[in-house]
Short mmCIF file of C-alpha atoms and ligand atoms in Angstrom, two decimals:
data_model
loop_
_atom_site.label_atom_id
_atom_site.label_comp_id
_atom_site.label_asym_id
_atom_site.label_seq_id
_atom_site.Cartn_x
_atom_site.Cartn_y
_atom_site.Cartn_z
CA UNK A 779 93.39 81.37 134.45
CA UNK A 780 93.16 82.33 130.92
CA UNK A 781 96.28 83.01 129.08
CA UNK A 782 96.25 86.53 127.27
CA UNK A 783 95.92 86.23 123.67
CA UNK A 784 96.66 89.16 120.99
CA UNK A 785 96.59 89.11 116.96
CA UNK A 786 99.78 90.05 115.43
CA UNK A 787 99.27 92.08 112.01
CA UNK A 788 101.97 91.40 109.90
CA UNK A 789 102.17 93.99 107.34
CA UNK A 790 105.26 95.17 106.06
CA UNK A 791 107.33 93.89 108.36
CA UNK A 792 107.39 90.23 107.20
CA UNK A 793 110.19 89.02 110.00
CA UNK A 794 110.66 87.27 113.07
CA UNK A 795 113.96 89.16 114.53
CA UNK A 796 113.66 93.13 115.65
CA UNK A 797 109.74 93.03 115.33
CA UNK A 798 108.52 95.19 118.39
CA UNK A 799 105.04 94.29 117.37
CA UNK A 800 105.55 90.95 117.70
CA UNK A 801 107.87 91.12 120.92
CA UNK A 802 105.25 93.10 122.71
CA UNK A 803 102.58 90.60 121.75
CA UNK A 804 104.46 87.69 122.97
CA UNK A 805 105.65 89.22 125.61
CA UNK A 806 101.89 89.22 127.09
CA UNK A 807 100.70 85.79 126.56
CA UNK A 808 99.63 83.83 123.01
CA UNK A 809 99.79 85.21 119.79
CA UNK A 810 97.40 84.86 116.66
CA UNK A 811 100.01 86.24 113.26
CA UNK A 812 97.75 87.40 110.92
CA UNK A 813 98.46 88.70 107.54
CA UNK A 814 95.54 90.49 105.25
CA UNK A 815 95.28 91.62 101.65
CA UNK A 816 93.70 94.93 101.65
CA UNK A 817 91.10 94.83 99.19
CA UNK A 818 90.82 98.69 99.47
CA UNK A 819 94.02 99.85 97.96
CA UNK A 820 93.56 103.02 95.84
CA UNK A 821 93.74 100.94 92.20
CA UNK A 822 96.83 102.39 91.51
CA UNK A 823 98.63 101.04 94.66
CA UNK A 824 97.73 97.52 94.80
CA UNK A 825 101.13 95.95 94.36
CA UNK A 826 102.66 95.12 90.99
CA UNK A 827 103.42 91.83 89.54
CA UNK A 828 106.60 91.57 90.84
CA UNK A 829 106.08 92.71 94.44
CA UNK A 830 103.22 90.19 94.43
CA UNK A 831 105.57 87.12 93.33
CA UNK A 832 107.91 88.50 96.49
CA UNK A 833 105.18 88.49 98.79
CA UNK A 834 103.91 85.02 98.24
CA UNK A 835 107.82 83.73 98.54
CA UNK A 836 108.03 86.23 101.59
CA UNK A 837 104.82 85.11 103.55
CA UNK A 838 105.70 81.49 102.45
CA UNK A 839 109.14 81.75 104.75
CA UNK A 840 107.54 83.89 107.31
CA UNK A 841 104.49 81.07 107.86
CA UNK A 842 107.91 79.14 108.36
CA UNK A 843 108.99 80.48 111.06
CA UNK A 844 105.53 80.69 112.33
CA UNK A 845 105.35 76.74 112.17
CA UNK A 846 102.74 76.93 109.85
CA UNK A 847 100.27 79.49 112.21
CA UNK A 848 100.22 82.58 109.49
CA UNK A 849 96.07 83.31 109.51
CA UNK A 850 95.70 84.51 105.89
CA UNK A 851 92.51 87.23 105.37
CA UNK A 852 91.43 89.06 102.43
CA UNK A 853 89.07 92.25 102.48
CA UNK A 854 88.61 95.55 104.66
CA UNK A 855 91.16 95.43 107.62
CA UNK A 856 88.80 98.23 108.84
CA UNK A 857 86.06 95.86 109.41
CA UNK A 858 87.70 92.12 109.08
CA UNK A 859 90.37 92.97 112.19
CA UNK A 860 87.43 94.24 114.55
CA UNK A 861 84.99 91.07 113.25
CA UNK A 862 87.77 88.93 113.96
CA UNK A 863 88.31 90.25 117.21
CA UNK A 864 85.09 89.94 118.35
CA UNK A 865 84.84 86.64 117.03
CA UNK A 866 87.88 84.96 119.53
CA UNK A 867 87.07 87.26 122.01
CA UNK A 868 90.20 89.03 122.03
CA UNK A 869 91.12 92.33 123.44
CA UNK A 870 94.59 93.45 121.76
CA UNK A 871 96.17 93.64 118.07
CA UNK A 872 99.80 94.89 117.89
CA UNK A 873 101.80 95.88 114.56
CA UNK A 874 104.47 98.31 113.55
CA UNK A 875 103.61 101.16 111.59
CA UNK A 876 103.07 101.92 108.00
CA UNK A 877 103.50 105.35 106.50
CA UNK A 878 101.47 105.22 102.92
CA UNK A 879 98.74 107.87 103.00
CA UNK A 880 95.80 105.09 103.18
CA UNK A 881 97.77 102.92 105.42
CA UNK A 882 97.53 106.19 108.18
CA UNK A 883 94.17 106.74 107.86
CA UNK A 884 93.05 103.22 107.65
CA UNK A 885 95.20 102.34 110.66
CA UNK A 886 93.90 105.05 112.53
CA UNK A 887 90.07 104.20 111.85
CA UNK A 888 90.85 100.64 113.21
CA UNK A 889 92.19 102.16 116.58
CA UNK A 890 89.45 104.00 116.57
CA UNK A 891 86.66 101.62 116.72
CA UNK A 892 88.59 99.25 118.53
CA UNK A 893 88.42 102.21 121.62
CA UNK A 894 85.35 102.42 120.93
CA UNK A 895 84.51 98.66 121.53
CA UNK A 896 87.05 98.73 124.95
CA UNK A 897 89.88 96.91 122.62
CA UNK A 898 93.62 97.93 122.23
CA UNK A 899 95.37 98.45 119.26
CA UNK A 900 99.31 99.26 119.63
CA UNK A 901 100.82 100.25 116.99
CA UNK A 902 105.48 100.27 116.97
CA UNK A 903 108.12 101.78 114.96
CA UNK A 904 109.57 98.48 112.76
CA UNK A 905 110.91 99.89 109.64
CA UNK A 906 112.43 103.81 110.21
CA UNK A 907 115.28 104.56 111.98
CA UNK A 908 113.51 107.83 112.82
CA UNK A 909 109.60 108.75 113.30
CA UNK A 910 109.15 111.01 110.47
CA UNK A 911 107.01 113.41 113.17
CA UNK A 912 110.50 113.30 115.45
CA UNK A 913 112.67 115.25 112.72
CA UNK A 914 111.95 118.81 112.67
CA UNK A 915 114.11 121.85 111.52
CA UNK A 916 114.50 124.92 113.84
CA UNK A 917 111.29 126.56 113.29
CA UNK A 918 109.44 122.84 113.95
CA UNK A 919 108.38 122.47 110.08
CA UNK A 920 109.56 119.09 108.56
CA UNK A 921 112.67 119.22 106.27
CA UNK A 922 112.57 119.81 102.37
CA UNK A 923 115.99 119.49 101.51
CA UNK A 924 118.77 115.72 102.39
CA UNK A 925 121.30 117.52 103.53
CA UNK A 926 120.13 119.53 106.33
CA UNK A 927 117.40 116.73 107.13
CA UNK A 928 120.07 114.00 107.92
CA UNK A 929 122.86 115.88 108.81
CA UNK A 930 121.25 118.30 111.15
CA UNK A 931 117.96 116.54 112.07
CA UNK A 932 118.37 112.77 111.76
CA UNK A 933 121.91 112.73 113.02
CA UNK A 934 121.61 115.13 115.85
CA UNK A 935 118.71 113.34 117.08
CA UNK A 936 118.72 110.39 119.76
CA UNK A 937 120.14 107.63 117.94
CA UNK A 938 117.84 104.74 116.32
CA UNK A 939 116.86 101.99 118.99
CA UNK A 940 118.98 98.97 118.99
CA UNK A 941 117.88 95.80 117.24
CA UNK A 942 115.62 93.43 119.43
CA UNK A 943 116.49 90.01 120.14
CA UNK A 944 113.49 87.91 118.84
CA UNK A 945 110.68 86.28 121.40
CA UNK A 946 112.57 83.46 123.38
CA UNK A 947 109.46 81.84 122.58
CA UNK A 948 106.55 82.43 120.48
CA UNK A 949 103.10 80.68 122.03
CA UNK A 950 100.14 80.00 119.74
CA UNK A 951 96.42 80.15 120.54
CA UNK A 952 94.84 77.43 119.18
CA UNK A 953 91.90 78.79 117.30
CA UNK A 954 89.49 76.92 114.89
CA UNK A 955 89.46 77.29 111.54
CA UNK A 956 87.23 79.39 109.79
CA UNK A 957 86.25 79.74 105.99
CA UNK A 958 87.62 83.37 105.75
CA UNK A 959 90.81 82.05 106.14
CA UNK A 960 92.59 81.60 103.09
CA UNK A 961 96.26 79.93 102.23
CA UNK A 962 98.99 81.25 100.82
CA UNK A 963 98.54 79.94 97.55
CA UNK A 964 94.90 80.92 97.54
CA UNK A 965 95.94 84.86 97.23
CA UNK A 966 97.02 84.23 93.98
CA UNK A 967 100.02 86.33 93.98
CA UNK A 968 102.03 83.74 91.42
CA UNK A 969 101.26 84.71 87.66
CA UNK A 970 99.89 82.01 85.46
CA UNK A 971 102.72 82.50 82.91
CA UNK A 972 105.82 81.66 84.47
CA UNK A 973 107.44 85.13 83.49
CA UNK A 974 109.68 85.22 86.77
CA UNK A 975 112.32 82.85 86.03
CA UNK A 976 115.08 85.58 86.05
CA UNK A 977 114.03 86.94 88.88
CA UNK A 978 113.35 83.81 91.22
CA UNK A 979 117.46 83.40 89.91
CA UNK A 980 118.19 86.86 91.49
CA UNK A 981 116.36 86.88 94.68
CA UNK A 982 115.50 84.57 97.82
CA UNK A 983 112.45 86.66 99.54
CA UNK A 984 112.28 86.47 103.31
CA UNK A 985 114.13 86.76 106.91
CA UNK A 986 116.99 84.55 105.73
CA UNK A 987 118.05 85.73 102.29
CA UNK A 988 117.69 89.21 103.86
CA UNK A 989 120.47 88.16 106.46
CA UNK A 990 122.39 86.24 103.80
CA UNK A 991 122.18 89.53 101.31
CA UNK A 992 123.10 91.93 104.17
CA UNK A 993 126.12 89.55 105.42
CA UNK A 994 127.40 89.09 101.72
CA UNK A 995 127.81 92.75 101.63
CA UNK A 996 129.79 93.28 104.69
CA UNK A 997 131.91 90.75 103.87
CA UNK A 998 132.34 91.91 100.48
CA UNK A 999 131.33 95.40 99.33
CA UNK A 1000 130.52 97.74 101.97
CA UNK A 1001 134.31 99.40 102.15
CA UNK A 1002 134.38 99.99 98.92
CA UNK A 1003 131.16 101.19 98.55
CA UNK A 1004 131.85 104.58 97.97
CA UNK A 1005 134.10 103.57 95.27
CA UNK A 1006 131.90 100.90 93.69
CA UNK A 1007 128.25 101.75 94.29
CA UNK A 1008 127.94 103.92 90.84
CA UNK A 1009 129.67 100.95 88.45
CA UNK A 1010 126.41 98.75 87.35
CA UNK A 1011 128.67 96.21 86.25
CA UNK A 1012 129.91 95.64 89.46
CA UNK A 1013 128.13 94.08 92.75
CA UNK A 1014 128.99 97.04 94.81
CA UNK A 1015 125.39 97.90 96.52
CA UNK A 1016 124.23 95.96 98.75
CA UNK A 1017 120.80 94.67 97.16
CA UNK A 1018 118.82 95.11 100.19
CA UNK A 1019 115.92 97.63 99.17
CA UNK A 1020 113.35 94.80 98.56
CA UNK A 1021 114.25 92.77 101.74
CA UNK A 1022 113.83 96.37 103.29
CA UNK A 1023 110.42 97.48 101.78
CA UNK A 1024 108.68 93.89 102.82
CA UNK A 1025 110.06 94.15 106.35
CA UNK A 1026 112.41 90.84 106.31
CA UNK A 1027 114.79 93.09 107.49
CA UNK A 1028 115.02 96.41 109.29
CA UNK A 1029 116.88 99.34 108.88
CA UNK A 1030 118.01 99.11 112.64
CA UNK A 1031 119.82 95.66 111.84
CA UNK A 1032 121.41 96.96 109.00
CA UNK A 1033 122.48 100.11 110.86
CA UNK A 1034 124.04 98.07 113.89
CA UNK A 1035 125.34 95.13 112.16
CA UNK A 1036 127.13 98.38 109.66
CA UNK A 1037 128.56 99.86 113.15
CA UNK A 1038 129.20 96.78 114.43
CA UNK A 1039 131.52 95.50 111.40
CA UNK A 1040 133.50 98.55 111.13
CA UNK A 1041 132.74 101.02 113.98
CA UNK A 1042 132.57 104.76 113.62
CA UNK A 1043 136.25 104.99 112.27
CA UNK A 1044 134.82 107.65 109.79
CA UNK A 1045 135.21 104.91 107.07
CA UNK A 1046 133.66 107.24 104.38
CA UNK A 1047 132.21 104.23 102.52
CA UNK A 1048 130.84 103.52 105.50
CA UNK A 1049 128.98 106.68 106.20
CA UNK A 1050 128.07 106.86 102.50
CA UNK A 1051 126.51 103.69 102.72
CA UNK A 1052 124.66 104.89 105.89
CA UNK A 1053 123.63 108.27 104.26
CA UNK A 1054 121.49 106.15 101.62
CA UNK A 1055 119.24 104.64 104.62
CA UNK A 1056 119.14 108.07 105.36
CA UNK A 1057 117.68 108.82 101.82
CA UNK A 1058 115.16 106.24 102.49
CA UNK A 1059 114.03 107.84 105.76
CA UNK A 1060 113.86 111.55 103.93
CA UNK A 1061 111.17 109.67 101.60
CA UNK A 1062 109.24 108.92 103.89
CA UNK A 1063 109.72 111.94 105.80
CA UNK A 1064 108.06 113.80 102.35
CA UNK A 1065 104.99 111.08 102.26
CA UNK A 1066 104.22 111.18 105.82
CA UNK A 1067 104.43 115.07 106.30
CA UNK A 1068 103.55 115.92 102.15
CA UNK A 1069 100.37 112.76 101.46
CA UNK A 1070 100.13 114.19 98.23
CA UNK A 1071 103.74 113.62 97.47
CA UNK A 1072 103.31 110.46 95.51
CA UNK A 1073 100.63 111.84 92.99
CA UNK A 1074 101.08 115.49 92.72
CA UNK A 1075 104.08 117.53 91.80
CA UNK A 1076 105.68 118.41 94.89
CA UNK A 1077 106.69 121.70 92.97
CA UNK A 1078 103.61 123.04 91.52
CA UNK A 1079 104.76 124.52 88.70
CA UNK A 1080 105.20 121.60 86.98
CA UNK A 1081 101.32 121.34 86.79
CA UNK A 1082 101.17 123.42 83.89
CA UNK A 1083 104.55 121.33 82.40
CA UNK A 1084 103.93 120.05 78.59
CA UNK A 1085 104.26 116.80 79.23
CA UNK A 1086 103.72 114.48 75.57
CA UNK A 1087 102.37 110.63 75.54
CA UNK A 1088 103.13 108.11 72.75
CA UNK A 1089 102.10 104.54 73.22
CA UNK A 1090 104.24 103.18 71.13
CA UNK A 1091 107.27 105.54 72.27
CA UNK A 1092 106.94 104.51 76.04
CA UNK A 1093 106.45 100.92 74.91
CA UNK A 1094 110.19 101.02 73.55
CA UNK A 1095 111.42 102.88 76.66
CA UNK A 1096 109.69 99.98 78.64
CA UNK A 1097 111.07 96.91 76.65
CA UNK A 1098 114.31 98.56 76.40
CA UNK A 1099 114.47 98.93 72.31
CA UNK A 1100 114.77 102.37 72.49
CA UNK A 1101 118.43 102.29 70.39
CA UNK A 1102 119.98 104.12 73.52
CA UNK A 1103 122.20 101.18 74.84
CA UNK A 1104 122.34 102.11 78.65
CA UNK A 1105 118.85 103.18 78.83
CA UNK A 1106 117.96 99.57 77.44
CA UNK A 1107 120.19 97.62 79.43
CA UNK A 1108 118.64 99.16 82.31
CA UNK A 1109 115.25 98.17 81.25
CA UNK A 1110 116.13 94.57 80.03
CA UNK A 1111 117.86 94.15 84.17
CA UNK A 1112 114.37 95.43 85.41
CA UNK A 1113 112.01 92.98 83.58
CA UNK A 1114 114.28 90.18 83.93
CA UNK A 1115 115.42 90.58 87.51
CA UNK A 1116 112.98 93.10 89.31
CA UNK A 1117 115.90 95.16 90.05
CA UNK A 1118 117.56 98.01 88.10
CA UNK A 1119 120.68 99.72 89.58
CA UNK A 1120 120.39 103.03 91.10
CA UNK A 1121 122.53 104.83 88.78
CA UNK A 1122 120.91 103.25 85.61
CA UNK A 1123 117.40 104.18 87.62
CA UNK A 1124 118.48 108.00 87.03
CA UNK A 1125 119.75 107.93 83.41
CA UNK A 1126 116.76 105.58 81.95
CA UNK A 1127 114.24 107.92 84.22
CA UNK A 1128 115.88 111.15 83.33
CA UNK A 1129 115.90 109.71 79.04
CA UNK A 1130 111.47 109.37 79.94
CA UNK A 1131 111.37 112.21 81.70
CA UNK A 1132 113.64 114.49 79.87
CA UNK A 1133 114.35 113.43 76.16
CA UNK A 1134 110.94 111.83 75.98
CA UNK A 1135 109.46 114.57 77.87
CA UNK A 1136 106.65 112.24 79.48
CA UNK A 1137 104.98 112.68 82.96
CA UNK A 1138 107.37 111.28 85.62
CA UNK A 1139 103.85 109.20 86.98
CA UNK A 1140 103.86 106.90 84.01
CA UNK A 1141 107.62 106.02 84.63
CA UNK A 1142 106.77 105.68 88.22
CA UNK A 1143 103.76 103.47 87.43
CA UNK A 1144 105.75 100.79 85.08
CA UNK A 1145 108.33 100.64 88.08
CA UNK A 1146 105.85 100.33 90.63
CA UNK A 1147 104.56 97.03 88.30
CA UNK A 1148 108.23 95.74 87.88
CA UNK A 1149 110.62 96.70 90.26
CA UNK A 1150 110.86 94.19 93.75
CA UNK A 1151 111.49 97.03 96.15
CA UNK A 1152 108.62 99.11 94.45
CA UNK A 1153 107.87 101.58 97.37
CA UNK A 1154 105.56 104.49 97.08
CA UNK A 1155 108.05 106.80 99.14
CA UNK A 1156 111.20 105.74 97.43
CA UNK A 1157 109.81 105.54 94.03
CA UNK A 1158 107.92 108.68 94.11
CA UNK A 1159 111.29 110.56 95.59
CA UNK A 1160 113.28 109.07 92.84
CA UNK A 1161 110.88 109.91 90.31
CA UNK A 1162 109.99 113.35 91.33
CA UNK A 1163 113.69 113.76 92.06
CA UNK A 1164 114.62 112.90 88.39
CA UNK A 1165 111.86 114.96 86.89
CA UNK A 1166 112.84 118.24 88.61
CA UNK A 1167 109.21 119.01 90.91
CA UNK A 1168 110.09 116.77 93.88
CA UNK A 1169 111.64 118.19 97.18
CA UNK A 1170 115.32 119.11 96.56
CA UNK A 1171 115.19 117.47 93.20
CA UNK A 1172 117.63 117.10 90.41
CA UNK A 1173 117.65 120.73 89.02
CA UNK A 1174 115.18 121.23 85.87
CA UNK A 1175 118.89 121.70 83.45
CA UNK A 1176 120.34 118.64 84.45
CA UNK A 1177 119.91 116.41 81.73
CA UNK A 1178 121.39 112.87 81.73
CA UNK A 1179 123.56 112.03 78.99
CA UNK A 1180 123.22 108.44 78.33
CA UNK A 1181 126.35 108.55 76.10
CA UNK A 1182 128.55 110.00 78.64
CA UNK A 1183 127.12 108.47 81.40
CA UNK A 1184 127.58 104.97 80.05
CA UNK A 1185 131.15 105.46 79.08
CA UNK A 1186 132.15 107.06 82.96
CA UNK A 1187 130.14 104.41 84.57
CA UNK A 1188 130.10 101.37 82.14
CA UNK A 1189 133.78 102.06 80.15
CA UNK A 1190 134.06 98.84 79.02
CA UNK A 1191 130.21 98.20 78.59
CA UNK A 1192 130.17 95.03 80.58
CA UNK A 1193 126.91 96.43 81.85
CA UNK A 1194 125.37 96.99 78.62
CA UNK A 1195 126.58 94.21 76.81
CA UNK A 1196 125.09 92.01 79.73
CA UNK A 1197 121.79 93.06 79.01
CA UNK A 1198 121.77 93.88 75.25
CA UNK A 1199 124.51 90.84 74.12
CA UNK A 1200 123.48 91.53 70.14
CA UNK A 1201 125.94 94.94 70.67
CA UNK A 1202 129.04 92.32 72.44
CA UNK A 1203 131.30 92.15 69.42
CA UNK A 1204 131.60 96.17 68.57
CA UNK A 1205 134.91 97.36 69.95
CA UNK A 1206 133.93 99.33 73.76
CA UNK A 1207 134.17 102.65 71.82
CA UNK A 1208 130.95 102.29 70.00
CA UNK A 1209 128.81 100.28 73.04
CA UNK A 1210 127.30 103.19 74.35
CA UNK A 1211 126.85 105.20 70.76
CA UNK A 1212 126.84 101.97 67.53
CA UNK A 1213 125.22 104.97 65.45
CA UNK A 1214 128.74 106.50 65.30
CA UNK A 1215 130.36 103.25 64.17
CA UNK A 1216 131.27 102.76 60.54
CA UNK A 1217 129.14 100.91 58.55
CA UNK A 1218 131.90 98.14 57.76
CA UNK A 1219 132.83 97.73 61.69
CA UNK A 1220 128.79 97.39 62.26
CA UNK A 1221 128.82 94.52 59.61
CA UNK A 1222 132.07 92.88 61.30
CA UNK A 1223 130.70 93.28 64.32
CA UNK A 1224 127.20 91.00 63.15
CA UNK A 1225 124.94 94.57 63.69
CA UNK A 1226 122.69 96.65 61.16
CA UNK A 1227 121.28 98.61 62.78
CA UNK A 1228 117.25 98.71 62.58
CA UNK A 1229 117.39 95.28 62.80
CA UNK A 1230 119.56 93.27 65.11
CA UNK A 1231 119.72 96.59 67.42
CA UNK A 1232 117.38 99.52 67.06
CA UNK A 1233 118.24 102.95 65.75
CA UNK A 1234 117.79 105.40 68.30
CA UNK A 1235 113.93 106.62 68.95
CA UNK A 1236 115.35 110.26 69.26
CA UNK A 1237 118.52 112.39 68.36
CA UNK A 1238 119.83 113.12 72.15
CA UNK A 1239 120.76 116.33 71.46
CA UNK A 1240 117.71 117.99 70.02
CA UNK A 1241 115.17 116.52 72.23
CA UNK A 1242 117.60 117.56 75.43
CA UNK A 1243 117.14 120.99 74.00
CA UNK A 1244 113.72 120.80 73.88
CA UNK A 1245 113.40 119.93 77.67
CA UNK A 1246 115.44 123.00 78.61
CA UNK A 1247 113.10 125.06 76.56
CA UNK A 1248 110.20 123.52 78.16
CA UNK A 1249 111.65 123.23 81.87
CA UNK A 1250 112.73 126.97 81.27
CA UNK A 1251 109.40 128.06 80.11
CA UNK A 1252 107.96 126.66 83.58
CA UNK A 1253 110.88 127.97 85.92
CA UNK A 1254 110.17 131.48 84.66
CA UNK A 1255 106.48 131.37 85.62
C1 FAD B 1276 113.55 106.63 89.70
C2 FAD B 1276 114.00 106.02 90.54
C3 FAD B 1276 113.09 105.04 91.56
C4 FAD B 1276 113.47 104.16 92.96
N1 FAD B 1276 112.38 103.31 93.10
C5 FAD B 1276 112.75 102.93 94.10
C6 FAD B 1276 111.60 101.84 94.77
O1 FAD B 1276 110.90 101.98 94.54
N2 FAD B 1276 112.10 101.76 95.89
C7 FAD B 1276 113.49 101.83 96.76
O2 FAD B 1276 113.78 101.03 97.40
N3 FAD B 1276 113.93 102.43 95.92
C8 FAD B 1276 114.35 103.27 94.79
N4 FAD B 1276 114.83 103.93 94.31
C9 FAD B 1276 116.26 104.58 95.00
C10 FAD B 1276 117.25 103.73 94.65
O3 FAD B 1276 117.43 103.28 93.34
C11 FAD B 1276 117.01 102.08 95.59
O4 FAD B 1276 117.09 102.03 96.79
C12 FAD B 1276 118.65 101.12 95.30
O5 FAD B 1276 118.95 100.90 93.47
C13 FAD B 1276 118.51 99.58 95.97
O6 FAD B 1276 119.53 98.73 95.91
P1 FAD B 1276 120.67 98.57 97.33
O7 FAD B 1276 120.15 98.28 98.12
O8 FAD B 1276 121.93 97.85 96.39
O9 FAD B 1276 120.84 100.12 97.49
P2 FAD B 1276 122.34 100.48 98.48
O10 FAD B 1276 122.89 101.33 97.67
O11 FAD B 1276 122.77 99.05 99.25
O12 FAD B 1276 121.76 101.57 99.41
C14 FAD B 1276 121.35 100.53 100.48
C15 FAD B 1276 119.30 101.07 100.58
O13 FAD B 1276 119.73 102.30 100.76
C16 FAD B 1276 118.45 102.62 100.47
N5 FAD B 1276 118.40 103.52 99.37
C17 FAD B 1276 119.49 103.89 98.78
N6 FAD B 1276 119.05 104.77 97.78
C18 FAD B 1276 117.94 105.87 98.01
C19 FAD B 1276 117.55 106.38 97.66
N7 FAD B 1276 117.97 107.16 96.42
N8 FAD B 1276 116.14 107.01 97.84
C20 FAD B 1276 115.59 106.02 98.71
N9 FAD B 1276 116.45 105.10 99.50
C21 FAD B 1276 117.73 104.40 99.13
C22 FAD B 1276 117.44 102.04 100.30
O14 FAD B 1276 116.68 101.02 101.18
C23 FAD B 1276 118.85 100.82 100.02
O15 FAD B 1276 118.52 99.65 100.05
C24 FAD B 1276 114.74 104.88 93.07
C25 FAD B 1276 115.59 105.23 92.44
C26 FAD B 1276 115.35 106.17 91.42
C27 FAD B 1276 116.26 107.23 91.05
#
């Protein structure tokens, strides 16, 4: 009797360990692993430049783990997948769920088409600790505030499932090549101009790189996480977000590795870290229950907010030439490495939305293009939080003061001078406000403001007042 064969459709689960879809398919018989570049994504949601770079390497690593058996396709999965199953006479496809609104409707449509043909599609939870529909408040509605969501919803619900061992053996179906099959190179995810050296030096995409990051974090940083996580010059956080987004590691693996290493001993550093995974769950809860969340203000009062836009101001922000050192350092870190420390994301975000009064969607789009961890749920939740328009958002009157933030979280200026080396001869006292240094001191430090380093593009105090007035207006509506 022929061995049953199933397709495993890899999406945001580019790993072999703790992959429920791969396990289910492997236990049934032979598998055909498939990755599809979905050409039907909304234009603004096609992966950005850095995400594509990441995908190229992550797919390469996955293909190696699968002994070169990964089939690559490009097109509309709604037709491609059923066609491929017909051509190969296959009755089953397995995948792990994605939670982007378009992915949910696409996957539902595929399930229906296959059901109509008498075929089966089975989906699994590969990337969230708690399914969004399993967590609800007392009245059966989705949560809109993080703390009760996490403490009363998640932590009181069933424990997350344990990570699954990888299949003991994967057997691959023998299939003929087909002119639709592409190589990873043919996806053209690497840019023609090689701008990614800094990114390549920072990351090792793939399952091995993810496991190495987790091991380093547990070994070197986890117990001090609560103390160090806000200081961008210290390697105090896990740097797992991009690996999580690509699904090279599951949150279940992280959750239980941390609990395994430190136990349930109420170590606050550990609890704080686990609750950050909770923020990731919350963001996914929000996009699942409120599919407009990525594009529209969660708080509709913000629909009439008087955003302003000026291309040249926006370019200064994007390239790290605002003249406000910690903002510039963050934007340059992003450009060079595809990453920005969370504290600094909040500072640059507040500067864009509040001091420059630009629509949070502008910042979200730039992050989408530049972040290695660009993720619809986390990115839109982060930006709506900053703008004050989101669920459980930062209050509108909270305008981050980039000088005070810098002085508090980068006291010696090590982070700023790493990315803005032109400021490195300034005494620490002036690193976050070079415009307050005297002319002779500036000269001694090799700086003329407006030449080696820009003058601040805005008056921080006046723009703060302007923001408060604008936010105050919509609050009163
Ligand atoms: C404006 C803005 C935009 C952001 N965009 C993204 C994004 O596109 N993708 C993304 O993964 N994160 C985003 N974040 C959240 C956060 O900045 C990153 O997850 C974090 O900096 C990643 O570094 P880490 O892995 O070292 O985090 P750690 O501090 O080690 O945290 C562990 C994990 O928890 C999750 N996490 C931590 N903080 C948050 C948070 N605030 N919201 C959701 N999940 C969180 C991440 O998966 C992270 O890897 C954004 C935050 C802001 C303020």
